Amino acid sequence: MVSKGGGNDTIVMEEELSLRATIEKKPANAKAMACLSCLLMDRAKRSPPSQIMAKQTQNSCREEALSWARKAIESKPKLHFGYAALSEAAPTHTERMKALQRAVELTSLSLNSESCEKKDKSNRTIASYAGNLVRLLIESRDDDKEENTTCSKKNSKKKSALRKDLDSNETALYQKAKNALTDAWNATSSESPSVIDYLAKVEYRLGLFFRKMKPHNVHRPRARQHLTKCCDKLDPNNPLYKKARFWLATFSQDANDTSSSIDEYYVSVDRCPEDYVIGLYSSFAEKFDELLVTKLKYETPTKLRQLLDSAVGSNKKWAKTSADLGCGTGLSGIAFQDCTLHITGVDLSPAMIEKAKERKCYDKLVVGDVTCILEPTDSSDRPVFDLIFACDVFVYIGDLKGVFESAKQALSQDTGLFAFSTEHLEEHVANGHPYILQQCARFAHKQSYIERLAQKFGFDIVKLVHSPIRKNEGKDVGGMLVILRSSKETSRV
């Protein structure tokens, strides 16, 4: 359903109070009940739960949402509102899909009815119909996806539920959804910002749905089309606009691609959206170490530490203070803890910071952007570190100028070391661009770019070696391990 409220908590609370007042005055108002159900489910889904509400309160929201959805159906069983709400609130996938199918059928009947009043064919109803068709297409695969996650090793080579090609029924459903989206956009004016935002989210979701689907030559053009539509309809300052452009940029080129084409969106995408990084790592926090070390053969912290020891000529404690940028669960902290007296770790993901605390190798942990611990605060001067290290972090940042500048200013002059890894981009690709966002949504950088930044911001290159930094689909991913020393020369800006 199309919500009138935005992401602002105050606006959402006002809408909730308004809906409750409406239901109190008109107890049979199915639409108000359904809207309240959807609002409560949205609140319950917000994450991480520990930062917003206790788990008990979260479950209470889900239970109340389910209750209002069922009351809406009891009140007006021939209207789609209650079924649309139930398709969000029902506890099982089967019940959600059954309710969603019924919501689609009733909305279609309403829109096609000759007796349907013009006001019932509002842009919200048409938009909801298009959105529910897209949900039916995408969410029907969730059951297959859940089965795949619990299948035996024998079946592990089966295609992912989200990557397999559309079957004939899905193809027909997609065409119906496309037609409904076209009708919805045609019926929507600039005076309906909430409907525009809703439809843009639908386009965005379709774009991600098709992004990795095979065969790529069929589905990537579809992904581009929907993501581009999302961008075309939103203000450039809208967070969803930025995320859509980010995913469009992943179609540009890979580090091992020798073609000369570069996507037009690439030039304006200089880092991964923060909420994408937070969501990615929060979802993997519990099994992150096993996935990285066992499956992806991740050894970057150990390799970078060994390179640092060879540069320093010692494997003992030599640094008084150090900063771990993008510390994750603390794998890098473990690797570097015995060469420093004090480590400050920082990561965007609160869930990763919680896991890092369990390592007990950090003296201070901060939730925030990688450079926030390198900057002065209102209550203290800029910190000084003898060592700054970043393992598998710059794959989420394309433009490294800000990081280099902050690291230079925060390092002990003449002796401070800056150690990091990055994925390697061949010099002859990417039309002269110093870095690209690859199809795997990770940045790769050219060696010449790292060398230019080192010179610009006053670093001497102590070590720069090429080394595999992880596995991807069983193949080595080429990377660079770099050790820089803060030189006596000032920045050559």
Short mmCIF file of C-alpha atoms in Angstrom, two decimals:
data_model
loop_
_atom_site.label_atom_id
_atom_site.label_comp_id
_atom_site.label_asym_id
_atom_site.label_seq_id
_atom_site.Cartn_x
_atom_site.Cartn_y
_atom_site.Cartn_z
CA MET A 1 0.00 0.00 0.00
CA VAL A 2 1.09 3.57 -0.61
CA SER A 3 1.83 5.30 2.68
CA LYS A 4 1.26 9.01 3.11
CA GLY A 5 3.88 9.30 5.84
CA GLY A 6 7.59 9.74 5.29
CA GLY A 7 10.57 8.35 7.14
CA ASN A 8 10.46 11.10 9.79
CA ASP A 9 9.49 9.54 13.15
CA THR A 10 7.36 12.55 14.12
CA ILE A 11 5.37 12.39 10.88
CA VAL A 12 4.87 8.64 11.27
CA MET A 13 3.68 9.05 14.86
CA GLU A 14 1.23 11.76 13.80
CA GLU A 15 -0.11 9.48 11.06
CA GLU A 16 -0.52 6.64 13.56
CA LEU A 17 -2.46 8.83 15.97
CA SER A 18 -4.63 10.10 13.11
CA LEU A 19 -5.41 6.55 11.97
CA ARG A 20 -6.31 5.41 15.47
CA ALA A 21 -8.62 8.41 15.86
CA THR A 22 -10.28 7.61 12.53
CA ILE A 23 -10.87 3.99 13.53
CA GLU A 24 -12.32 5.08 16.87
CA LYS A 25 -14.83 7.31 15.07
CA LYS A 26 -15.50 4.84 12.26
CA PRO A 27 -14.88 1.30 13.54
CA ALA A 28 -15.66 -0.24 10.14
CA ASN A 29 -13.08 1.81 8.22
CA ALA A 30 -11.12 -1.02 6.57
CA LYS A 31 -8.71 1.31 4.79
CA ALA A 32 -7.66 3.00 8.03
CA MET A 33 -7.19 -0.39 9.71
CA ALA A 34 -5.07 -1.63 6.82
CA CYS A 35 -2.95 1.54 6.79
CA LEU A 36 -2.38 1.25 10.54
CA SER A 37 -1.37 -2.40 10.09
CA CYS A 38 1.19 -1.46 7.43
CA LEU A 39 2.57 1.37 9.56
CA LEU A 40 3.03 -0.96 12.54
CA MET A 41 4.74 -3.58 10.37
CA ASP A 42 7.08 -0.94 8.99
CA ARG A 43 8.02 0.03 12.53
CA ALA A 44 8.56 -3.60 13.52
CA LYS A 45 10.85 -4.21 10.53
CA ARG A 46 13.11 -1.30 11.30
CA SER A 47 16.57 -2.43 12.35
CA PRO A 48 18.62 -2.99 14.34
CA PRO A 49 15.90 -3.67 16.95
CA SER A 50 18.24 -2.90 19.86
CA GLN A 51 18.50 0.71 18.73
CA ILE A 52 14.79 1.36 18.22
CA MET A 53 12.79 -0.85 20.53
CA ALA A 54 13.02 -3.89 22.75
CA LYS A 55 12.39 -7.22 21.04
CA GLN A 56 9.21 -7.60 23.05
CA THR A 57 7.87 -4.29 21.72
CA GLN A 58 8.84 -5.30 18.18
CA ASN A 59 6.85 -8.52 18.49
CA SER A 60 3.95 -6.57 19.95
CA CYS A 61 3.90 -4.34 16.85
CA ARG A 62 3.81 -7.39 14.59
CA GLU A 63 0.96 -8.95 16.55
CA GLU A 64 -1.10 -5.74 16.50
CA ALA A 65 -0.39 -5.28 12.78
CA LEU A 66 -1.66 -8.79 12.09
CA SER A 67 -4.76 -8.14 14.17
CA TRP A 68 -5.64 -4.91 12.31
CA ALA A 69 -5.09 -6.59 8.93
CA ARG A 70 -7.53 -9.37 9.79
CA LYS A 71 -10.05 -6.89 11.18
CA ALA A 72 -9.86 -4.93 7.93
CA ILE A 73 -10.69 -8.09 5.98
CA GLU A 74 -13.58 -8.93 8.32
CA SER A 75 -14.92 -5.41 7.94
CA LYS A 76 -14.72 -5.20 4.12
CA PRO A 77 -13.88 -8.62 2.65
CA LYS A 78 -14.50 -7.44 -0.93
CA LEU A 79 -11.95 -4.61 -0.75
CA HIS A 80 -8.23 -5.10 -1.30
CA PHE A 81 -6.95 -3.02 1.65
CA GLY A 82 -7.06 -5.73 4.32
CA TYR A 83 -5.51 -8.37 2.09
CA ALA A 84 -2.68 -6.02 1.10
CA ALA A 85 -1.98 -5.42 4.79
CA LEU A 86 -2.16 -9.14 5.58
CA SER A 87 0.38 -9.82 2.81
CA GLU A 88 2.86 -7.85 4.94
CA ALA A 89 1.80 -8.95 8.42
CA ALA A 90 1.03 -12.68 8.03
CA PRO A 91 3.58 -14.89 9.83
CA THR A 92 4.06 -17.47 7.04
CA HIS A 93 5.16 -17.07 3.45
CA THR A 94 2.21 -19.13 2.19
CA GLU A 95 -0.34 -16.92 3.96
CA ARG A 96 1.40 -13.73 2.79
CA MET A 97 1.39 -14.84 -0.85
CA LYS A 98 -2.25 -15.99 -0.67
CA ALA A 99 -3.27 -12.61 0.75
CA LEU A 100 -1.19 -10.74 -1.84
CA GLN A 101 -2.77 -12.69 -4.69
CA ARG A 102 -6.23 -11.86 -3.34
CA ALA A 103 -5.30 -8.16 -3.01
CA VAL A 104 -4.18 -8.10 -6.65
CA GLU A 105 -7.39 -9.80 -7.82
CA LEU A 106 -9.66 -7.42 -5.91
CA THR A 107 -7.75 -4.32 -7.03
CA SER A 108 -7.95 -5.47 -10.64
CA LEU A 109 -11.69 -6.02 -10.35
CA SER A 110 -12.10 -2.59 -8.81
CA LEU A 111 -10.07 -0.82 -11.49
CA ASN A 112 -11.87 -2.62 -14.32
CA SER A 113 -15.37 -2.27 -12.93
CA GLU A 114 -17.68 -0.07 -15.03
CA SER A 115 -19.48 0.98 -11.86
CA CYS A 116 -16.28 1.99 -10.17
CA GLU A 117 -16.41 5.65 -9.23
CA LYS A 118 -13.68 7.86 -10.59
CA LYS A 119 -12.39 8.63 -7.10
CA ASP A 120 -11.75 4.92 -6.55
CA LYS A 121 -9.45 4.88 -9.57
CA SER A 122 -7.06 7.20 -7.79
CA ASN A 123 -3.37 7.27 -8.53
CA ARG A 124 -2.77 5.60 -5.15
CA THR A 125 -4.93 2.61 -6.08
CA ILE A 126 -3.27 2.23 -9.47
CA ALA A 127 0.18 2.57 -7.87
CA SER A 128 -0.67 0.00 -5.19
CA TYR A 129 -1.84 -2.41 -7.87
CA ALA A 130 1.45 -2.06 -9.75
CA GLY A 131 3.45 -2.41 -6.55
CA ASN A 132 1.58 -5.54 -5.48
CA LEU A 133 2.14 -7.16 -8.87
CA VAL A 134 5.86 -6.53 -8.48
CA ARG A 135 5.76 -7.92 -4.95
CA LEU A 136 4.01 -11.03 -6.25
CA LEU A 137 6.72 -11.51 -8.87
CA ILE A 138 9.64 -11.05 -6.47
CA GLU A 139 8.38 -12.38 -3.16
CA SER A 140 7.00 -15.60 -4.61
CA ARG A 141 10.64 -16.67 -4.85
CA ASP A 142 11.31 -16.12 -1.16
CA ASP A 143 10.08 -19.62 -0.32
CA ASP A 144 12.54 -21.11 -2.85
CA LYS A 145 15.27 -18.90 -1.43
CA GLU A 146 14.60 -20.15 2.11
CA GLU A 147 14.72 -23.75 0.89
CA ASN A 148 18.06 -23.14 -0.82
CA THR A 149 19.59 -21.83 2.39
CA THR A 150 18.81 -25.12 4.15
CA CYS A 151 19.58 -27.54 1.35
CA SER A 152 22.27 -30.20 1.62
CA LYS A 153 25.73 -29.96 0.14
CA LYS A 154 24.53 -32.21 -2.68
CA ASN A 155 22.12 -29.52 -3.80
CA SER A 156 24.41 -26.54 -3.14
CA LYS A 157 25.22 -26.17 -6.85
CA LYS A 158 21.60 -25.50 -7.79
CA LYS A 159 20.84 -22.05 -9.14
CA SER A 160 19.98 -19.44 -6.55
CA ALA A 161 16.26 -18.77 -6.41
CA LEU A 162 16.91 -15.10 -7.10
CA ARG A 163 19.25 -15.68 -10.06
CA LYS A 164 17.33 -18.25 -12.09
CA ASP A 165 15.62 -17.11 -15.27
CA LEU A 166 11.94 -16.20 -15.31
CA ASP A 167 9.59 -19.04 -16.16
CA SER A 168 6.59 -18.52 -18.47
CA ASN A 169 4.22 -17.56 -15.65
CA GLU A 170 6.72 -15.08 -14.21
CA THR A 171 7.32 -13.60 -17.65
CA ALA A 172 3.60 -12.98 -18.07
CA LEU A 173 3.39 -11.51 -14.55
CA TYR A 174 6.35 -9.22 -15.24
CA GLN A 175 4.72 -7.91 -18.41
CA LYS A 176 1.51 -7.23 -16.49
CA ALA A 177 3.51 -5.43 -13.78
CA LYS A 178 5.32 -3.31 -16.40
CA ASN A 179 2.03 -2.28 -17.98
CA ALA A 180 0.59 -1.44 -14.55
CA LEU A 181 3.66 0.66 -13.73
CA THR A 182 3.26 2.59 -16.98
CA ASP A 183 -0.40 3.26 -16.14
CA ALA A 184 0.57 4.32 -12.61
CA TRP A 185 3.22 6.77 -13.80
CA ASN A 186 0.81 8.23 -16.36
CA ALA A 187 -1.81 8.74 -13.64
CA THR A 188 0.63 10.37 -11.21
CA SER A 189 1.40 14.08 -11.17
CA SER A 190 4.17 16.01 -9.48
CA GLU A 191 1.62 17.00 -6.85
CA SER A 192 1.69 13.45 -5.45
CA PRO A 193 5.21 13.13 -3.98
CA SER A 194 4.36 10.13 -1.78
CA VAL A 195 3.09 8.19 -4.80
CA ILE A 196 6.18 9.15 -6.80
CA ASP A 197 8.41 7.92 -3.96
CA TYR A 198 6.44 4.68 -3.77
CA LEU A 199 6.64 3.99 -7.50
CA ALA A 200 10.35 4.87 -7.53
CA LYS A 201 10.88 2.26 -4.80
CA VAL A 202 9.01 -0.27 -6.94
CA GLU A 203 11.25 0.52 -9.93
CA TYR A 204 14.33 0.28 -7.69
CA ARG A 205 13.24 -3.09 -6.37
CA LEU A 206 12.73 -4.43 -9.89
CA GLY A 207 16.18 -3.14 -10.83
CA LEU A 208 17.82 -5.10 -8.02
CA PHE A 209 15.68 -8.14 -8.81
CA PHE A 210 17.03 -8.33 -12.35
CA ARG A 211 20.60 -7.17 -11.59
CA LYS A 212 22.07 -10.63 -11.01
CA MET A 213 19.51 -12.72 -12.84
CA LYS A 214 20.73 -14.95 -15.64
CA PRO A 215 21.05 -14.79 -18.58
CA HIS A 216 22.71 -11.39 -18.06
CA ASN A 217 22.21 -10.24 -21.64
CA VAL A 218 18.43 -10.45 -21.13
CA HIS A 219 18.02 -9.18 -17.57
CA ARG A 220 20.70 -6.54 -17.10
CA PRO A 221 19.04 -4.24 -19.66
CA ARG A 222 15.85 -4.63 -17.63
CA ALA A 223 17.72 -3.77 -14.45
CA ARG A 224 19.19 -0.68 -16.10
CA GLN A 225 15.76 0.38 -17.34
CA HIS A 226 14.12 0.22 -13.91
CA LEU A 227 17.02 1.80 -12.02
CA THR A 228 17.21 4.59 -14.59
CA LYS A 229 13.47 5.21 -14.23
CA CYS A 230 13.94 5.45 -10.48
CA CYS A 231 16.66 8.08 -10.95
CA ASP A 232 14.65 10.02 -13.52
CA LYS A 233 11.74 10.43 -11.12
CA LEU A 234 13.62 11.43 -7.96
CA ASP A 235 15.49 14.48 -6.74
CA PRO A 236 19.30 13.95 -6.81
CA ASN A 237 19.39 14.54 -3.05
CA ASN A 238 16.99 11.68 -2.40
CA PRO A 239 18.86 8.75 -0.75
CA LEU A 240 17.11 6.27 -3.05
CA TYR A 241 18.32 8.23 -6.09
CA LYS A 242 21.90 7.85 -4.87
CA LYS A 243 21.48 4.13 -4.27
CA ALA A 244 19.97 3.62 -7.72
CA ARG A 245 22.89 5.45 -9.34
CA PHE A 246 25.27 3.34 -7.30
CA TRP A 247 23.77 0.10 -8.62
CA LEU A 248 23.70 1.48 -12.16
CA ALA A 249 27.42 2.10 -11.84
CA THR A 250 28.01 -1.60 -11.14
CA PHE A 251 27.14 -2.29 -14.77
CA SER A 252 30.09 -0.24 -16.01
CA GLN A 253 33.08 -2.56 -16.01
CA ASP A 254 35.04 -5.12 -14.03
CA ALA A 255 38.72 -4.96 -13.14
CA ASN A 256 39.51 -7.78 -15.58
CA ASP A 257 37.35 -6.34 -18.38
CA THR A 258 39.47 -5.06 -21.26
CA SER A 259 36.64 -3.35 -23.10
CA SER A 260 36.73 0.42 -23.38
CA SER A 261 33.12 1.15 -22.44
CA ILE A 262 32.34 2.96 -19.21
CA ASP A 263 28.85 3.63 -17.92
CA GLU A 264 27.82 7.27 -17.73
CA TYR A 265 26.80 6.89 -14.09
CA TYR A 266 30.28 5.79 -13.02
CA VAL A 267 31.82 9.24 -12.78
CA SER A 268 29.50 10.42 -10.00
CA VAL A 269 29.73 7.33 -7.80
CA ASP A 270 32.70 7.67 -5.48
CA ARG A 271 31.71 5.39 -2.60
CA CYS A 272 29.15 2.83 -1.56
CA PRO A 273 26.04 4.24 0.18
CA GLU A 274 26.43 4.04 3.94
CA ASP A 275 23.10 2.30 4.50
CA TYR A 276 24.09 -0.37 1.96
CA VAL A 277 27.35 -1.07 3.81
CA ILE A 278 25.62 -1.04 7.20
CA GLY A 279 22.87 -3.37 5.99
CA LEU A 280 25.33 -5.72 4.30
CA TYR A 281 27.56 -6.16 7.31
CA SER A 282 24.79 -6.13 9.89
CA SER A 283 23.16 -9.07 8.10
CA PHE A 284 26.45 -10.99 7.99
CA ALA A 285 27.74 -10.11 11.47
CA GLU A 286 26.96 -13.45 13.11
CA LYS A 287 28.52 -15.60 10.37
CA PHE A 288 30.96 -13.05 8.99
CA ASP A 289 34.20 -14.68 10.16
CA GLU A 290 33.22 -18.12 8.89
CA LEU A 291 32.16 -16.74 5.52
CA LEU A 292 35.24 -14.59 5.06
CA VAL A 293 37.92 -16.96 6.34
CA THR A 294 36.49 -20.35 5.33
CA LYS A 295 34.65 -19.63 2.09
CA LEU A 296 36.48 -16.60 0.71
CA LYS A 297 39.93 -17.60 2.08
CA TYR A 298 40.38 -14.11 3.50
CA GLU A 299 43.91 -13.61 4.87
CA THR A 300 44.44 -9.91 4.26
CA PRO A 301 44.98 -8.89 7.93
CA THR A 302 47.68 -11.54 8.38
CA LYS A 303 49.36 -10.72 5.07
CA LEU A 304 49.28 -6.98 5.72
CA ARG A 305 50.73 -7.48 9.21
CA GLN A 306 53.56 -9.60 7.79
CA LEU A 307 54.31 -6.90 5.23
CA LEU A 308 54.30 -4.28 7.99
CA ASP A 309 56.73 -6.34 10.09
CA SER A 310 59.11 -6.57 7.12
CA ALA A 311 58.93 -2.80 6.68
CA VAL A 312 59.48 -2.02 10.37
CA GLY A 313 62.04 -4.76 10.91
CA SER A 314 60.29 -5.95 14.05
CA ASN A 315 57.27 -7.97 15.12
CA LYS A 316 57.20 -6.53 18.66
CA LYS A 317 55.21 -3.65 20.11
CA TRP A 318 56.54 -0.50 18.48
CA ALA A 319 53.43 1.68 18.06
CA LYS A 320 51.92 3.48 21.05
CA THR A 321 48.62 4.23 19.34
CA SER A 322 46.93 2.80 16.27
CA ALA A 323 43.64 3.13 14.37
CA ASP A 324 41.79 0.27 12.67
CA LEU A 325 39.61 1.76 9.93
CA GLY A 326 36.60 -0.44 9.17
CA CYS A 327 37.45 -2.90 11.93
CA GLY A 328 34.53 -5.24 11.27
CA THR A 329 34.37 -8.13 13.72
CA GLY A 330 37.97 -7.56 14.78
CA LEU A 331 39.91 -9.94 12.53
CA SER A 332 42.30 -7.09 11.74
CA GLY A 333 42.55 -6.11 15.40
CA ILE A 334 43.66 -9.66 16.27
CA ALA A 335 46.34 -9.51 13.58
CA PHE A 336 47.77 -6.17 14.73
CA GLN A 337 47.20 -6.16 18.48
CA ASP A 338 50.65 -7.31 19.50
CA CYS A 339 52.48 -4.52 17.66
CA THR A 340 50.67 -1.65 19.39
CA LEU A 341 49.80 -0.59 22.92
CA HIS A 342 46.44 0.98 22.13
CA ILE A 343 43.97 0.31 19.27
CA THR A 344 40.94 2.41 18.36
CA GLY A 345 38.56 0.65 15.99
CA VAL A 346 35.79 2.20 13.90
CA ASP A 347 33.06 0.67 11.75
CA LEU A 348 29.78 1.84 10.21
CA SER A 349 27.89 -1.24 11.38
CA PRO A 350 26.79 -1.34 15.04
CA ALA A 351 26.38 -5.10 14.74
CA MET A 352 30.00 -5.50 13.66
CA ILE A 353 31.18 -3.30 16.52
CA GLU A 354 29.33 -5.56 18.96
CA LYS A 355 31.16 -8.59 17.55
CA ALA A 356 34.48 -6.71 17.70
CA LYS A 357 33.93 -6.06 21.42
CA GLU A 358 33.91 -9.81 21.99
CA ARG A 359 37.49 -10.00 20.65
CA LYS A 360 38.72 -7.84 23.54
CA CYS A 361 41.61 -6.57 21.44
CA TYR A 362 40.43 -2.94 21.17
CA ASP A 363 40.86 -0.21 23.74
CA LYS A 364 38.18 1.93 22.12
CA LEU A 365 35.45 1.20 19.54
CA VAL A 366 33.43 3.78 17.62
CA VAL A 367 30.44 3.48 15.29
CA GLY A 368 30.97 5.81 12.35
CA ASP A 369 32.67 6.60 9.06
CA VAL A 370 36.28 5.48 8.69
CA THR A 371 37.72 8.99 9.01
CA CYS A 372 35.70 10.09 12.05
CA ILE A 373 38.33 8.84 14.51
CA LEU A 374 41.05 10.70 12.61
CA GLU A 375 39.40 14.11 13.00
CA PRO A 376 39.34 16.54 15.95
CA THR A 377 36.15 16.78 18.00
CA ASP A 378 34.48 19.61 19.89
CA SER A 379 36.03 18.38 23.11
CA SER A 380 39.47 17.24 21.94
CA ASP A 381 42.21 17.97 19.44
CA ARG A 382 42.98 15.78 16.45
CA PRO A 383 44.31 12.41 17.69
CA VAL A 384 47.81 11.29 16.76
CA PHE A 385 48.46 7.69 15.71
CA ASP A 386 51.72 5.87 15.07
CA LEU A 387 49.89 3.37 12.86
CA ILE A 388 46.71 3.50 10.81
CA PHE A 389 45.57 0.31 9.07
CA ALA A 390 42.59 -0.62 6.88
CA CYS A 391 41.94 -4.17 5.69
CA ASP A 392 39.41 -4.73 2.89
CA VAL A 393 37.84 -1.32 3.52
CA PHE A 394 38.78 0.75 0.47
CA VAL A 395 36.78 -1.63 -1.73
CA TYR A 396 33.79 0.42 -0.52
CA ILE A 397 35.40 3.80 -1.22
CA GLY A 398 36.37 4.88 -4.72
CA ASP A 399 37.68 8.39 -4.10
CA LEU A 400 40.40 7.97 -1.47
CA LYS A 401 41.57 11.59 -1.33
CA GLY A 402 39.67 12.36 1.88
CA VAL A 403 40.98 9.25 3.62
CA PHE A 404 44.58 10.00 2.60
CA GLU A 405 44.30 13.59 3.76
CA SER A 406 42.84 12.63 7.15
CA ALA A 407 45.42 9.85 7.61
CA LYS A 408 48.28 12.24 6.82
CA GLN A 409 47.09 14.77 9.38
CA ALA A 410 46.48 12.15 12.08
CA LEU A 411 49.76 10.24 11.73
CA SER A 412 52.92 10.86 13.74
CA GLN A 413 55.09 12.98 11.47
CA ASP A 414 58.13 11.32 9.90
CA THR A 415 57.46 7.95 11.58
CA GLY A 416 53.73 7.22 11.26
CA LEU A 417 52.75 4.32 8.99
CA PHE A 418 49.60 3.89 6.90
CA ALA A 419 48.92 0.26 5.94
CA PHE A 420 45.99 -0.85 3.78
CA SER A 421 44.70 -3.17 1.09
CA THR A 422 42.66 -2.53 -2.04
CA GLU A 423 41.52 -4.47 -5.08
CA HIS A 424 43.76 -3.93 -8.08
CA LEU A 425 42.64 -2.36 -11.36
CA GLU A 426 44.78 -2.85 -14.45
CA GLU A 427 46.26 0.34 -15.86
CA HIS A 428 45.03 -0.17 -19.43
CA VAL A 429 41.31 -0.47 -18.63
CA ALA A 430 38.54 1.94 -17.63
CA ASN A 431 39.28 4.73 -20.12
CA GLY A 432 41.83 6.37 -17.86
CA HIS A 433 39.65 6.39 -14.75
CA PRO A 434 41.75 5.78 -11.61
CA TYR A 435 39.15 3.48 -10.06
CA ILE A 436 35.90 1.74 -10.99
CA LEU A 437 32.91 0.27 -9.25
CA GLN A 438 32.77 -3.36 -10.32
CA GLN A 439 29.72 -5.54 -10.90
CA CYS A 440 30.32 -7.13 -7.49
CA ALA A 441 29.69 -3.66 -5.96
CA ARG A 442 33.30 -3.27 -4.84
CA PHE A 443 35.77 -0.65 -6.01
CA ALA A 444 39.10 -1.49 -7.63
CA HIS A 445 41.97 1.04 -7.81
CA LYS A 446 44.93 1.47 -10.12
CA GLN A 447 48.45 1.40 -8.70
CA SER A 448 49.18 4.74 -10.39
CA TYR A 449 46.28 6.29 -8.45
CA ILE A 450 47.68 5.11 -5.12
CA GLU A 451 51.11 6.42 -6.11
CA ARG A 452 49.72 9.84 -7.07
CA LEU A 453 47.81 10.15 -3.81
CA ALA A 454 50.89 9.18 -1.82
CA GLN A 455 52.90 11.90 -3.53
CA LYS A 456 50.13 14.50 -3.25
CA PHE A 457 49.60 14.07 0.47
CA GLY A 458 53.20 13.59 1.54
CA PHE A 459 53.72 9.86 1.93
CA ASP A 460 56.72 7.73 1.04
CA ILE A 461 55.90 4.30 -0.37
CA VAL A 462 57.65 1.78 1.86
CA LYS A 463 56.04 -1.36 0.44
CA LEU A 464 53.58 -2.01 -2.39
CA VAL A 465 53.00 -5.60 -3.38
CA HIS A 466 50.41 -7.37 -5.51
CA SER A 467 48.68 -10.26 -3.80
CA PRO A 468 45.36 -12.14 -3.91
CA ILE A 469 43.17 -10.72 -1.15
CA ARG A 470 40.22 -13.13 -1.25
CA LYS A 471 38.35 -15.66 -3.39
CA ASN A 472 35.33 -14.91 -5.57
CA GLU A 473 33.49 -17.86 -7.13
CA GLY A 474 36.59 -19.96 -6.46
CA LYS A 475 38.99 -17.58 -8.23
CA ASP A 476 41.66 -15.33 -6.72
CA VAL A 477 40.82 -11.63 -6.55
CA GLY A 478 43.89 -9.55 -7.26
CA GLY A 479 44.76 -6.84 -4.80
CA MET A 480 47.47 -4.54 -3.50
CA LEU A 481 48.97 -4.44 -0.02
CA VAL A 482 50.49 -1.04 0.71
CA ILE A 483 52.65 0.44 3.48
CA LEU A 484 53.13 4.22 3.41
CA ARG A 485 55.21 6.39 5.74
CA SER A 486 54.36 9.98 6.56
CA SER A 487 57.23 11.88 4.98
CA LYS A 488 58.84 15.16 6.03
CA GLU A 489 57.56 16.87 2.88
CA THR A 490 54.24 18.66 3.09
CA SER A 491 51.23 17.88 0.94
CA ARG A 492 51.68 18.76 -2.71
CA VAL A 493 48.15 19.94 -3.38
#
